[in-house]
Short mmCIF file of C-alpha atoms and ligand atoms in Angstrom, two decimals:
data_model
loop_
_atom_site.label_atom_id
_atom_site.label_comp_id
_atom_site.label_asym_id
_atom_site.label_seq_id
_atom_site.Cartn_x
_atom_site.Cartn_y
_atom_site.Cartn_z
CA MET N 1 25.36 37.36 -40.25
CA SER N 2 26.13 36.13 -37.28
CA VAL N 3 28.86 33.19 -36.48
CA LEU N 4 28.41 31.29 -33.37
CA VAL N 5 30.64 28.51 -33.20
CA VAL N 6 30.99 25.52 -30.77
CA GLY N 7 33.64 22.58 -29.77
CA SER N 8 37.03 23.15 -27.44
CA LEU N 9 39.51 24.80 -25.97
CA ALA N 10 42.25 21.88 -25.28
CA LEU N 11 45.95 21.91 -24.06
CA ASP N 12 47.61 18.96 -27.18
CA THR N 13 50.21 17.47 -26.42
CA ILE N 14 51.81 16.62 -30.56
CA GLU N 15 54.83 14.67 -31.49
CA THR N 16 55.73 14.62 -35.80
CA PRO N 17 58.46 13.10 -37.74
CA PHE N 18 59.63 16.78 -37.67
CA GLY N 19 59.63 17.01 -33.84
CA SER N 20 57.04 17.24 -30.78
CA VAL N 21 55.02 20.29 -28.33
CA GLU N 22 53.44 19.33 -25.01
CA GLU N 23 50.28 21.64 -23.60
CA THR N 24 49.87 23.63 -26.90
CA LEU N 25 47.12 25.59 -26.84
CA GLY N 26 44.73 23.70 -29.15
CA GLY N 27 41.02 22.91 -29.87
CA SER N 28 38.00 22.88 -32.59
CA ALA N 29 36.15 26.63 -31.13
CA VAL N 30 39.88 27.93 -31.67
CA TYR N 31 41.00 26.62 -34.74
CA ILE N 32 37.70 27.26 -36.30
CA SER N 33 37.35 30.61 -34.47
CA THR N 34 40.24 32.05 -35.79
CA ALA N 35 40.22 30.72 -38.74
CA ALA N 36 37.14 32.20 -39.20
CA SER N 37 37.84 35.76 -37.32
CA TYR N 38 40.33 36.87 -40.91
CA PHE N 39 37.03 36.92 -42.88
CA PHE N 40 34.21 38.04 -40.48
CA SER N 41 34.32 39.50 -36.91
CA PRO N 42 33.46 38.49 -33.83
CA VAL N 43 33.15 35.22 -33.70
CA ARG N 44 30.89 34.28 -31.37
CA ILE N 45 32.25 31.24 -28.54
CA VAL N 46 30.51 28.64 -26.44
CA GLY N 47 33.04 26.46 -24.81
CA VAL N 48 34.55 25.89 -21.64
CA VAL N 49 38.01 25.78 -19.87
CA GLY N 50 39.30 25.20 -16.50
CA GLY N 51 41.14 26.79 -14.05
CA ASP N 52 45.00 26.01 -16.34
CA PHE N 53 43.95 27.23 -19.54
CA PRO N 54 46.99 30.02 -20.71
CA LYS N 55 47.05 33.25 -20.29
CA GLY N 56 47.65 33.53 -23.75
CA GLY N 57 45.45 31.37 -25.37
CA MET N 58 42.78 33.79 -24.17
CA ALA N 59 44.63 37.67 -25.14
CA LEU N 60 45.04 35.26 -28.49
CA LEU N 61 40.54 34.56 -29.50
CA GLU N 62 40.44 38.41 -28.16
CA GLU N 63 43.48 39.45 -30.83
CA LYS N 64 40.92 38.06 -33.23
CA ASN N 65 38.21 39.78 -31.95
CA VAL N 66 36.67 36.65 -30.45
CA ASP N 67 33.38 37.32 -28.47
CA LEU N 68 34.10 35.10 -25.07
CA GLU N 69 31.14 36.41 -23.46
CA GLY N 70 30.10 31.82 -24.02
CA LEU N 71 32.64 30.70 -22.68
CA GLU N 72 32.52 29.37 -19.35
CA ILE N 73 35.95 29.09 -17.27
CA ILE N 74 35.71 27.16 -14.22
CA PRO N 75 38.86 27.72 -11.72
CA GLU N 76 39.17 25.02 -10.61
CA GLY N 77 38.38 22.63 -12.75
CA LYS N 78 41.05 21.14 -15.77
CA THR N 79 41.30 22.01 -19.13
CA PHE N 80 40.23 19.31 -22.09
CA ARG N 81 44.16 17.88 -22.99
CA TRP N 82 44.87 15.74 -25.91
CA SER N 83 47.61 13.89 -27.59
CA GLY N 84 48.84 12.51 -30.74
CA ARG N 85 50.78 11.00 -32.77
CA TYR N 86 51.77 11.84 -36.65
CA HIS N 87 53.47 9.06 -38.95
CA TYR N 88 55.42 9.55 -42.35
CA ASP N 89 52.57 9.85 -43.63
CA LEU N 90 51.39 12.59 -41.95
CA ASN N 91 47.29 11.56 -42.73
CA GLU N 92 48.48 8.86 -40.51
CA ARG N 93 47.88 9.06 -36.35
CA ASP N 94 46.83 8.11 -33.72
CA THR N 95 45.13 8.73 -30.38
CA LEU N 96 47.21 8.21 -27.28
CA SER N 97 45.25 9.86 -25.21
CA THR N 98 41.63 12.19 -24.63
CA GLU N 99 40.83 13.76 -20.96
CA LEU N 100 37.77 15.10 -21.28
CA ASN N 101 38.09 16.65 -18.52
CA VAL N 102 35.74 20.32 -17.58
CA PHE N 103 34.05 18.92 -21.42
CA GLU N 104 33.26 15.54 -18.52
CA THR N 105 30.06 18.21 -17.08
CA PHE N 106 29.39 21.05 -19.64
CA ASP N 107 26.41 21.95 -20.15
CA PRO N 108 26.74 24.33 -22.51
CA LYS N 109 25.03 27.33 -22.18
CA VAL N 110 24.01 30.18 -24.86
CA PRO N 111 23.85 33.60 -24.30
CA GLU N 112 20.13 35.67 -25.01
CA LYS N 113 22.42 37.43 -27.15
CA TYR N 114 24.04 34.46 -29.78
CA ARG N 115 20.32 32.71 -29.55
CA LYS N 116 19.41 34.14 -32.91
CA SER N 117 22.93 33.50 -34.54
CA ARG N 118 22.74 33.23 -38.12
CA ILE N 119 25.31 30.68 -39.28
CA VAL N 120 26.50 27.95 -36.70
CA CYS N 121 29.21 26.15 -36.92
CA LEU N 122 29.37 23.03 -34.55
CA GLY N 123 33.14 21.36 -34.04
CA ASN N 124 34.03 17.77 -32.79
CA ILE N 125 32.78 17.80 -29.33
CA ASP N 126 30.14 14.82 -28.22
CA PRO N 127 27.12 15.64 -30.36
CA VAL N 128 24.79 15.61 -26.96
CA LEU N 129 26.58 18.45 -26.49
CA GLN N 130 26.18 19.44 -29.62
CA ARG N 131 22.28 19.36 -30.31
CA ARG N 132 22.28 20.78 -26.85
CA VAL N 133 23.37 24.87 -28.42
CA LEU N 134 21.47 23.70 -31.75
CA ASP N 135 18.75 23.22 -28.71
CA GLN N 136 18.42 26.98 -28.11
CA VAL N 137 19.24 28.85 -30.85
CA ASP N 138 16.35 30.14 -33.02
CA ASN N 139 16.15 28.96 -36.16
CA PRO N 140 19.58 29.81 -38.32
CA ARG N 141 20.16 29.57 -41.34
CA ILE N 142 22.64 27.35 -41.69
CA VAL N 143 24.53 24.32 -39.20
CA ILE N 144 27.97 23.13 -39.57
CA CYS N 145 28.97 20.29 -38.22
CA ASP N 146 32.48 18.97 -37.79
CA THR N 147 32.56 15.00 -36.45
CA MET N 148 35.46 12.85 -36.05
CA ASN N 149 36.60 9.11 -35.34
CA TYR N 150 35.97 9.07 -31.78
CA TRP N 151 32.46 9.62 -31.83
CA ILE N 152 31.33 7.73 -34.53
CA GLU N 153 32.50 5.01 -33.10
CA ARG N 154 31.44 5.73 -29.46
CA LYS N 155 28.02 7.28 -29.60
CA ASN N 156 27.17 6.96 -32.62
CA SER N 157 23.28 6.75 -32.29
CA ASP N 158 22.99 9.70 -30.21
CA LEU N 159 25.13 11.22 -33.92
CA LEU N 160 22.82 10.03 -36.29
CA ASP N 161 20.23 12.55 -33.95
CA THR N 162 22.25 15.62 -34.37
CA LEU N 163 23.40 14.72 -38.11
CA LYS N 164 19.10 15.06 -39.16
CA GLN N 165 19.53 18.76 -37.50
CA ILE N 166 23.24 19.60 -39.83
CA ASN N 167 22.91 21.10 -42.91
CA ILE N 168 26.62 20.56 -44.05
CA LEU N 169 29.45 17.44 -42.16
CA ILE N 170 32.76 17.53 -42.70
CA LEU N 171 34.90 15.38 -41.69
CA ASN N 172 37.68 12.82 -43.98
CA ASP N 173 37.58 10.62 -45.69
CA SER N 174 38.82 7.61 -43.44
CA GLU N 175 35.00 8.59 -41.27
CA ALA N 176 33.33 9.06 -43.94
CA ARG N 177 33.19 4.86 -44.28
CA LEU N 178 33.63 4.99 -41.29
CA LEU N 179 29.81 6.26 -40.69
CA SER N 180 28.34 5.18 -44.15
CA ARG N 181 30.16 1.52 -43.77
CA GLU N 182 30.78 1.80 -47.52
CA PRO N 183 34.05 2.25 -48.96
CA ASN N 184 32.69 4.01 -51.74
CA LEU N 185 33.47 7.99 -51.21
CA ILE N 186 30.88 9.04 -53.54
CA LYS N 187 28.17 5.78 -51.85
CA ALA N 188 29.30 6.70 -48.88
CA ALA N 189 28.41 10.53 -48.80
CA LYS N 190 25.13 8.95 -50.54
CA VAL N 191 24.96 7.02 -47.54
CA ILE N 192 25.34 9.87 -45.32
CA ARG N 193 23.45 12.83 -47.19
CA ALA N 194 19.99 9.78 -46.51
CA MET N 195 21.43 10.26 -42.59
CA GLY N 196 20.30 14.58 -42.62
CA PRO N 197 22.91 16.82 -44.13
CA GLY N 198 22.03 18.04 -47.41
CA ALA N 199 25.38 18.70 -48.55
CA VAL N 200 28.34 16.25 -47.12
CA ILE N 201 32.39 17.74 -47.53
CA ILE N 202 34.77 14.55 -47.51
CA LYS N 203 39.12 15.82 -46.62
CA LYS N 204 41.43 13.75 -48.01
CA GLY N 205 43.79 14.92 -46.75
CA GLU N 206 46.86 15.99 -49.09
CA HIS N 207 44.64 14.63 -51.55
CA GLY N 208 42.23 17.54 -51.37
CA ALA N 209 38.30 17.10 -50.89
CA LEU N 210 35.24 17.06 -51.83
CA LEU N 211 32.18 18.50 -52.11
CA LEU N 212 28.65 16.00 -53.16
CA THR N 213 25.31 17.73 -52.61
CA GLU N 214 22.51 16.43 -54.29
CA ASN N 215 22.74 17.65 -57.65
CA MET N 216 26.89 18.11 -57.50
CA VAL N 217 29.83 16.59 -57.01
CA PHE N 218 33.00 19.44 -56.78
CA SER N 219 36.08 18.14 -55.98
CA ALA N 220 38.75 20.41 -54.89
CA PRO N 221 42.37 20.04 -55.28
CA ALA N 222 45.48 20.62 -52.19
CA TYR N 223 47.51 22.60 -52.03
CA PRO N 224 50.87 20.81 -52.44
CA MET N 225 53.30 21.39 -49.86
CA GLU N 226 57.14 20.62 -49.10
CA ASN N 227 56.47 21.76 -46.05
CA ILE N 228 53.91 20.42 -44.00
CA PHE N 229 55.01 19.86 -39.32
CA ASP N 230 51.77 20.11 -37.79
CA PRO N 231 48.33 18.31 -39.08
CA THR N 232 46.63 18.87 -36.48
CA GLY N 233 43.73 21.40 -37.18
CA ALA N 234 43.23 21.07 -40.76
CA GLY N 235 40.58 20.08 -40.53
CA ASP N 236 39.14 22.38 -37.86
CA SER N 237 40.78 25.76 -39.18
CA PHE N 238 38.96 24.14 -42.90
CA ALA N 239 35.79 24.72 -41.02
CA GLY N 240 36.76 27.68 -39.89
CA GLY N 241 37.77 28.98 -43.50
CA LEU N 242 34.61 27.34 -44.62
CA VAL N 243 31.57 28.93 -42.28
CA GLY N 244 34.25 32.45 -42.26
CA TRP N 245 33.63 32.66 -45.67
CA LEU N 246 29.74 32.32 -45.79
CA ALA N 247 29.04 34.45 -43.19
CA ARG N 248 30.94 36.63 -45.20
CA THR N 249 29.11 37.29 -48.04
CA ASP N 250 25.64 35.59 -47.32
CA ASP N 251 25.50 33.41 -49.81
CA MET N 252 24.86 29.91 -49.61
CA SER N 253 24.43 28.34 -53.59
CA GLU N 254 26.43 26.14 -54.73
CA GLU N 255 28.95 28.13 -56.78
CA ASN N 256 29.55 30.07 -53.54
CA LEU N 257 28.87 26.86 -50.64
CA LYS N 258 32.79 25.90 -54.07
CA ARG N 259 34.82 28.74 -53.25
CA SER N 260 33.92 28.21 -49.57
CA VAL N 261 35.64 25.34 -49.77
CA ILE N 262 38.02 26.27 -51.03
CA TYR N 263 38.75 28.99 -49.23
CA GLY N 264 38.54 26.13 -46.45
CA SER N 265 41.71 24.45 -48.04
CA THR N 266 43.19 28.06 -48.04
CA LEU N 267 43.57 28.38 -43.92
CA ALA N 268 44.33 24.78 -43.63
CA SER N 269 47.40 24.70 -45.94
CA PHE N 270 48.40 28.28 -43.69
CA CYS N 271 47.74 25.18 -39.74
CA VAL N 272 50.00 22.62 -41.13
CA GLU N 273 52.66 25.24 -41.61
CA GLU N 274 53.81 25.27 -38.30
CA PHE N 275 53.36 23.42 -34.79
CA GLY N 276 49.93 24.24 -33.37
CA VAL N 277 48.09 27.24 -33.49
CA ASP N 278 50.39 29.24 -35.10
CA GLY N 279 50.74 28.92 -38.68
CA LEU N 280 46.92 30.81 -37.95
CA LYS N 281 47.90 33.27 -36.02
CA ASP N 282 49.18 36.60 -38.09
CA LEU N 283 47.95 35.96 -41.83
CA THR N 284 47.24 38.44 -44.14
CA TYR N 285 44.09 39.12 -45.83
CA LEU N 286 46.14 39.72 -48.98
CA GLN N 287 48.38 36.36 -48.05
CA ILE N 288 44.69 34.17 -47.64
CA GLN N 289 44.00 35.79 -51.46
CA ASP N 290 47.30 35.44 -53.09
CA ARG N 291 47.15 30.88 -52.04
CA PHE N 292 43.61 31.15 -53.02
CA ARG N 293 44.12 32.11 -56.21
CA SER N 294 46.91 29.60 -56.40
CA PHE N 295 44.39 27.39 -55.46
CA ARG N 296 42.65 28.13 -59.09
CA GLU N 297 45.07 27.97 -60.99
CA LEU N 298 46.04 24.53 -59.76
CA SER N 299 43.09 23.04 -61.72
CA ARG N 300 43.47 25.03 -64.76
CA PHE N 301 44.00 23.64 -67.86
CA ASP N 302 42.75 24.71 -71.41
CA GLU N 303 40.75 22.90 -73.45
CA ASP N 304 42.67 22.39 -76.45
P1 LIG P 401 41.58 18.42 -36.10
O1 LIG P 401 43.26 18.18 -36.54
O2 LIG P 401 40.69 19.27 -37.49
O3 LIG P 401 41.25 16.60 -36.30
O4 LIG P 401 41.71 18.67 -35.00
C1 LIG P 401 42.43 18.30 -33.63
C2 LIG P 401 41.93 18.97 -32.45
O5 LIG P 401 41.08 18.79 -32.40
C3 LIG P 401 43.22 19.27 -31.13
O6 LIG P 401 43.42 20.81 -31.06
C4 LIG P 401 42.15 17.97 -29.96
O7 LIG P 401 42.90 19.33 -29.02
C5 LIG P 401 41.01 18.24 -30.77
N1 LIG P 401 40.02 16.81 -29.84
C6 LIG P 401 40.64 15.98 -30.95
N2 LIG P 401 40.00 14.90 -29.79
C7 LIG P 401 39.15 15.67 -30.02
C8 LIG P 401 37.50 14.90 -29.00
N3 LIG P 401 37.35 14.26 -29.24
N4 LIG P 401 36.33 16.26 -28.50
C9 LIG P 401 36.90 16.97 -28.85
N5 LIG P 401 38.28 18.03 -29.51
C10 LIG P 401 38.72 17.11 -29.62
#
Protein backbone atom coordinates (compact mmCIF):
# COMPACT_ATOMS: atom_id res chain seq x y z
CA MET A 1 0.00 0.00 0.00
CA SER A 2 1.02 3.60 -0.43
CA VAL A 3 -0.79 6.73 0.71
CA LEU A 4 -0.62 10.20 -0.77
CA VAL A 5 -2.11 13.13 1.15
CA VAL A 6 -2.62 16.60 -0.26
CA GLY A 7 -3.87 19.44 1.89
CA SER A 8 -3.06 22.62 3.72
CA LEU A 9 -0.17 23.22 6.12
CA ALA A 10 -1.21 26.15 8.21
CA LEU A 11 -0.73 28.55 11.06
CA ASP A 12 -4.04 28.66 12.93
CA THR A 13 -5.35 31.24 15.37
CA ILE A 14 -8.11 29.65 17.43
CA GLU A 15 -10.51 30.90 20.09
CA THR A 16 -12.68 28.50 22.07
CA PRO A 17 -14.67 29.13 25.27
CA PHE A 18 -11.70 27.54 27.10
CA GLY A 19 -8.83 29.57 25.76
CA SER A 20 -7.07 30.76 22.66
CA VAL A 21 -3.87 30.17 20.71
CA GLU A 22 -2.15 32.22 18.04
CA GLU A 23 -0.44 30.93 14.93
CA THR A 24 -0.26 27.36 16.07
CA LEU A 25 0.57 24.49 13.73
CA GLY A 26 -2.45 23.27 11.76
CA GLY A 27 -3.77 22.54 8.30
CA SER A 28 -5.58 19.57 6.84
CA ALA A 29 -2.45 17.78 5.58
CA VAL A 30 -0.75 18.11 8.97
CA TYR A 31 -3.71 16.60 10.86
CA ILE A 32 -4.37 13.87 8.28
CA SER A 33 -0.77 12.71 7.97
CA THR A 34 -0.13 12.79 11.72
CA ALA A 35 -3.30 10.78 12.47
CA ALA A 36 -2.63 8.28 9.63
CA SER A 37 0.98 7.77 10.73
CA TYR A 38 -0.18 5.70 13.73
CA PHE A 39 -1.39 3.02 11.30
CA PHE A 40 0.83 3.32 8.27
CA SER A 41 4.09 4.95 7.25
CA PRO A 42 5.55 6.69 5.43
CA VAL A 43 2.57 8.85 4.44
CA ARG A 44 3.47 10.95 1.39
CA ILE A 45 2.53 14.59 1.46
CA VAL A 46 1.97 17.19 -1.28
CA GLY A 47 1.59 20.78 -0.12
CA VAL A 48 3.26 24.16 0.18
CA VAL A 49 4.58 26.35 2.99
CA GLY A 50 6.34 29.69 3.24
CA GLY A 51 9.71 30.45 4.81
CA ASP A 52 7.86 31.26 8.05
CA PHE A 53 6.66 27.68 8.59
CA PRO A 54 7.89 26.73 12.08
CA LYS A 55 10.77 24.29 12.52
CA GLY A 56 8.65 22.50 15.12
CA GLY A 57 6.05 21.71 12.43
CA MET A 58 8.67 20.17 10.20
CA ALA A 59 10.10 18.25 13.15
CA LEU A 60 6.68 16.78 14.04
CA LEU A 61 6.15 15.54 10.47
CA GLU A 62 9.65 14.08 10.38
CA GLU A 63 9.13 12.39 13.72
CA LYS A 64 5.97 10.77 12.33
CA ASN A 65 8.04 9.55 9.37
CA VAL A 66 6.00 11.60 6.86
CA ASP A 67 7.62 11.65 3.40
CA LEU A 68 8.22 15.35 2.65
CA GLU A 69 9.56 15.08 -0.91
CA GLY A 70 6.30 16.58 -2.23
CA LEU A 71 6.36 19.54 0.17
CA GLU A 72 7.27 22.76 -1.60
CA ILE A 73 8.94 25.45 0.48
CA ILE A 74 8.81 29.02 -0.83
CA PRO A 75 11.37 30.91 1.31
CA GLU A 76 10.04 34.38 0.45
CA GLY A 77 6.36 33.30 0.76
CA LYS A 78 3.91 33.33 3.68
CA THR A 79 2.35 30.12 4.98
CA PHE A 80 -1.46 29.67 4.73
CA ARG A 81 -3.23 31.17 7.77
CA TRP A 82 -6.67 30.46 9.15
CA SER A 83 -8.46 31.83 12.16
CA GLY A 84 -11.67 30.65 13.78
CA ARG A 85 -13.84 31.14 16.85
CA TYR A 86 -16.00 28.47 18.49
CA HIS A 87 -19.26 29.12 20.31
CA TYR A 88 -20.34 27.49 23.58
CA ASP A 89 -21.92 24.91 21.33
CA LEU A 90 -18.62 23.68 19.95
CA ASN A 91 -20.34 22.46 16.77
CA GLU A 92 -20.72 26.12 15.82
CA ARG A 93 -17.64 27.77 14.38
CA ASP A 94 -17.14 31.15 12.76
CA THR A 95 -14.26 31.49 10.35
CA LEU A 96 -12.71 34.87 11.15
CA SER A 97 -10.16 34.89 8.35
CA THR A 98 -8.64 32.73 5.65
CA GLU A 99 -5.36 33.92 4.12
CA LEU A 100 -4.43 31.62 1.26
CA ASN A 101 -0.93 33.17 0.85
CA VAL A 102 1.35 30.55 -0.80
CA PHE A 103 -1.74 28.50 -1.72
CA GLU A 104 -2.93 31.29 -4.00
CA THR A 105 -0.33 30.46 -6.65
CA PHE A 106 0.26 26.83 -5.69
CA ASP A 107 0.64 24.43 -8.58
CA PRO A 108 0.95 20.99 -7.00
CA LYS A 109 3.67 18.78 -8.44
CA VAL A 110 3.38 15.13 -7.55
CA PRO A 111 6.91 13.64 -7.40
CA GLU A 112 7.57 10.73 -9.79
CA LYS A 113 7.86 8.28 -6.92
CA TYR A 114 4.35 9.23 -5.59
CA ARG A 115 2.53 8.70 -8.89
CA LYS A 116 1.61 5.10 -8.31
CA SER A 117 0.12 5.79 -4.86
CA ARG A 118 -2.74 3.37 -4.24
CA ILE A 119 -4.71 5.51 -1.79
CA VAL A 120 -5.09 9.23 -2.37
CA CYS A 121 -6.52 11.46 0.33
CA LEU A 122 -7.53 14.90 -0.89
CA GLY A 123 -7.60 17.07 2.21
CA ASN A 124 -9.68 20.18 2.35
CA ILE A 125 -8.15 22.60 -0.20
CA ASP A 126 -9.31 24.27 -3.41
CA PRO A 127 -11.06 21.56 -5.51
CA VAL A 128 -9.12 22.76 -8.56
CA LEU A 129 -5.87 21.86 -6.78
CA GLN A 130 -7.36 18.55 -5.64
CA ARG A 131 -8.07 17.69 -9.28
CA ARG A 132 -4.62 18.74 -10.44
CA VAL A 133 -3.17 16.24 -7.99
CA LEU A 134 -5.48 13.48 -9.21
CA ASP A 135 -4.45 14.22 -12.81
CA GLN A 136 -0.87 13.32 -11.86
CA VAL A 137 -1.63 9.99 -10.16
CA ASP A 138 -1.89 6.73 -12.14
CA ASN A 139 -5.12 4.91 -11.50
CA PRO A 140 -5.32 4.92 -7.67
CA ARG A 141 -7.33 2.18 -6.02
CA ILE A 142 -9.28 4.55 -3.82
CA VAL A 143 -9.69 8.33 -3.63
CA ILE A 144 -10.96 9.90 -0.43
CA CYS A 145 -11.91 13.56 -0.36
CA ASP A 146 -12.71 16.09 2.34
CA THR A 147 -14.15 19.53 1.70
CA MET A 148 -15.85 22.39 3.54
CA ASN A 149 -18.45 25.14 3.21
CA TYR A 150 -15.78 27.61 2.00
CA TRP A 151 -15.32 25.58 -1.23
CA ILE A 152 -18.95 24.47 -1.57
CA GLU A 153 -19.95 28.13 -1.68
CA ARG A 154 -17.07 29.62 -3.65
CA LYS A 155 -16.02 26.87 -6.09
CA ASN A 156 -19.19 24.84 -6.48
CA SER A 157 -18.82 23.80 -10.12
CA ASP A 158 -15.13 22.93 -9.64
CA LEU A 159 -16.05 20.84 -6.62
CA LEU A 160 -18.71 19.02 -8.65
CA ASP A 161 -16.05 18.19 -11.27
CA THR A 162 -13.71 16.83 -8.59
CA LEU A 163 -16.48 14.74 -7.03
CA LYS A 164 -16.85 12.75 -10.25
CA GLN A 165 -13.47 11.16 -9.51
CA ILE A 166 -14.01 10.41 -5.82
CA ASN A 167 -14.78 7.09 -4.11
CA ILE A 168 -15.39 8.33 -0.56
CA LEU A 169 -16.46 11.88 0.34
CA ILE A 170 -16.18 13.03 3.95
CA LEU A 171 -18.08 16.12 5.07
CA ASN A 172 -20.06 17.35 8.05
CA ASP A 173 -23.84 17.55 8.36
CA SER A 174 -24.21 21.24 7.54
CA GLU A 175 -21.88 20.87 4.56
CA ALA A 176 -23.88 17.86 3.31
CA ARG A 177 -27.08 19.94 3.48
CA LEU A 178 -25.38 22.87 1.72
CA LEU A 179 -23.95 20.71 -1.08
CA SER A 180 -27.12 18.69 -1.70
CA ARG A 181 -29.70 21.42 -0.93
CA GLU A 182 -31.53 18.72 0.99
CA PRO A 183 -32.24 18.98 4.74
CA ASN A 184 -32.66 15.25 5.41
CA LEU A 185 -29.22 13.64 5.71
CA ILE A 186 -30.22 10.27 4.25
CA LYS A 187 -31.67 11.98 1.19
CA ALA A 188 -28.70 14.37 1.10
CA ALA A 189 -26.30 11.41 0.93
CA LYS A 190 -28.26 9.98 -2.02
CA VAL A 191 -28.04 13.29 -3.86
CA ILE A 192 -24.29 13.50 -3.15
CA ARG A 193 -23.69 9.88 -4.19
CA ALA A 194 -25.31 10.72 -7.52
CA MET A 195 -22.58 13.38 -7.94
CA GLY A 196 -19.87 10.67 -7.99
CA PRO A 197 -18.70 9.23 -4.66
CA GLY A 198 -19.82 5.64 -4.04
CA ALA A 199 -19.65 6.21 -0.30
CA VAL A 200 -20.46 9.33 1.70
CA ILE A 201 -19.47 9.86 5.32
CA ILE A 202 -21.39 12.55 7.16
CA LYS A 203 -19.83 13.69 10.45
CA LYS A 204 -22.22 15.02 13.06
CA GLY A 205 -19.83 16.47 15.64
CA GLU A 206 -20.59 15.15 19.10
CA HIS A 207 -23.35 12.94 17.63
CA GLY A 208 -21.16 10.57 15.68
CA ALA A 209 -20.99 9.87 11.97
CA LEU A 210 -23.02 8.18 9.23
CA LEU A 211 -21.50 6.04 6.50
CA LEU A 212 -23.79 5.61 3.50
CA THR A 213 -23.23 3.44 0.44
CA GLU A 214 -25.62 1.99 -2.11
CA ASN A 215 -26.33 -0.99 0.17
CA MET A 216 -25.98 0.23 3.72
CA VAL A 217 -26.34 2.92 6.32
CA PHE A 218 -23.91 2.57 9.23
CA SER A 219 -24.29 4.84 12.24
CA ALA A 220 -21.11 5.27 14.27
CA PRO A 221 -21.47 6.60 17.81
CA ALA A 222 -19.42 9.52 19.09
CA TYR A 223 -17.16 9.01 22.06
CA PRO A 224 -18.81 10.72 25.06
CA MET A 225 -16.22 13.26 26.13
CA GLU A 226 -16.22 15.56 29.12
CA ASN A 227 -13.20 17.55 28.07
CA ILE A 228 -13.31 18.99 24.60
CA PHE A 229 -10.86 21.88 24.39
CA ASP A 230 -10.56 22.54 20.70
CA PRO A 231 -12.50 20.87 17.85
CA THR A 232 -10.10 22.21 15.19
CA GLY A 233 -8.75 19.39 13.08
CA ALA A 234 -11.28 16.83 14.30
CA GLY A 235 -12.55 16.32 10.75
CA ASP A 236 -9.04 15.95 9.35
CA SER A 237 -7.97 13.60 12.13
CA PHE A 238 -11.06 11.55 11.32
CA ALA A 239 -9.96 11.37 7.67
CA GLY A 240 -6.41 10.48 8.74
CA GLY A 241 -7.51 7.65 11.02
CA LEU A 242 -9.80 6.28 8.32
CA VAL A 243 -7.18 6.46 5.57
CA GLY A 244 -4.46 5.05 7.81
CA TRP A 245 -6.59 2.06 8.74
CA LEU A 246 -7.53 1.34 5.10
CA ALA A 247 -3.85 1.52 4.13
CA ARG A 248 -2.76 -0.74 6.98
CA THR A 249 -5.34 -3.43 6.16
CA ASP A 250 -5.57 -3.05 2.35
CA ASP A 251 -9.19 -4.17 2.66
CA MET A 252 -11.89 -2.04 1.02
CA SER A 253 -14.86 -4.25 2.02
CA GLU A 254 -17.92 -2.60 3.59
CA GLU A 255 -17.18 -4.28 6.95
CA ASN A 256 -13.68 -2.84 6.98
CA LEU A 257 -14.99 0.54 5.90
CA LYS A 258 -17.13 0.52 9.06
CA ARG A 259 -14.01 -0.20 11.15
CA SER A 260 -12.18 2.62 9.42
CA VAL A 261 -15.00 5.02 10.40
CA ILE A 262 -14.54 3.99 14.04
CA TYR A 263 -10.76 4.46 13.80
CA GLY A 264 -11.44 7.87 12.28
CA SER A 265 -13.73 8.73 15.21
CA THR A 266 -11.08 7.45 17.62
CA LEU A 267 -8.36 9.75 16.26
CA ALA A 268 -10.81 12.69 16.17
CA SER A 269 -11.63 12.09 19.85
CA PHE A 270 -7.94 12.32 20.81
CA CYS A 271 -7.50 15.43 18.68
CA VAL A 272 -10.17 17.51 20.43
CA GLU A 273 -8.81 16.84 23.93
CA GLU A 274 -6.07 19.46 23.49
CA PHE A 275 -5.41 22.60 21.46
CA GLY A 276 -4.21 22.31 17.86
CA VAL A 277 -2.28 19.16 17.04
CA ASP A 278 -1.17 18.57 20.64
CA GLY A 279 -3.75 15.83 21.23
CA LEU A 280 -2.36 13.82 18.31
CA LYS A 281 1.35 14.18 19.00
CA ASP A 282 2.16 11.48 21.50
CA LEU A 283 -0.33 8.65 21.19
CA THR A 284 0.49 4.96 21.37
CA TYR A 285 -1.08 2.21 19.29
CA LEU A 286 -2.29 0.61 22.51
CA GLN A 287 -4.16 3.78 23.55
CA ILE A 288 -5.79 3.89 20.11
CA GLN A 289 -6.83 0.24 20.35
CA ASP A 290 -8.30 0.77 23.84
CA ARG A 291 -10.46 3.64 22.69
CA PHE A 292 -11.48 1.78 19.53
CA ARG A 293 -12.79 -1.04 21.73
CA SER A 294 -14.68 1.33 23.97
CA PHE A 295 -16.51 2.61 20.88
CA ARG A 296 -17.82 -0.91 20.37
CA GLU A 297 -19.09 -1.08 23.95
CA LEU A 298 -20.95 2.20 23.52
CA SER A 299 -23.69 0.78 21.36
CA ARG A 300 -23.59 -2.92 22.13
CA PHE A 301 -26.69 -4.37 23.82
CA ASP A 302 -28.30 -7.76 24.32
CA GLU A 303 -31.45 -8.67 22.50
CA ASP A 304 -33.14 -9.86 25.70
P1 LIG B 1 -11.30 20.87 10.54
O1 LIG B 1 -11.47 21.44 11.92
O2 LIG B 1 -11.03 19.40 10.51
O3 LIG B 1 -12.37 21.29 9.60
O4 LIG B 1 -9.96 21.49 9.92
C1 LIG B 1 -9.36 22.65 10.41
C2 LIG B 1 -8.08 22.91 9.61
O5 LIG B 1 -8.43 23.23 8.26
C3 LIG B 1 -7.33 24.07 10.18
O6 LIG B 1 -6.08 23.61 10.67
C4 LIG B 1 -7.18 25.06 9.02
O7 LIG B 1 -5.88 25.52 8.87
C5 LIG B 1 -7.61 24.28 7.79
N1 LIG B 1 -8.44 25.08 6.90
C6 LIG B 1 -9.45 25.93 7.23
N2 LIG B 1 -9.98 26.52 6.14
C7 LIG B 1 -9.30 26.03 5.07
C8 LIG B 1 -9.37 26.24 3.65
N3 LIG B 1 -10.26 27.08 3.12
N4 LIG B 1 -8.49 25.57 2.85
C9 LIG B 1 -7.61 24.72 3.40
N5 LIG B 1 -7.48 24.46 4.72
C10 LIG B 1 -8.31 25.11 5.55
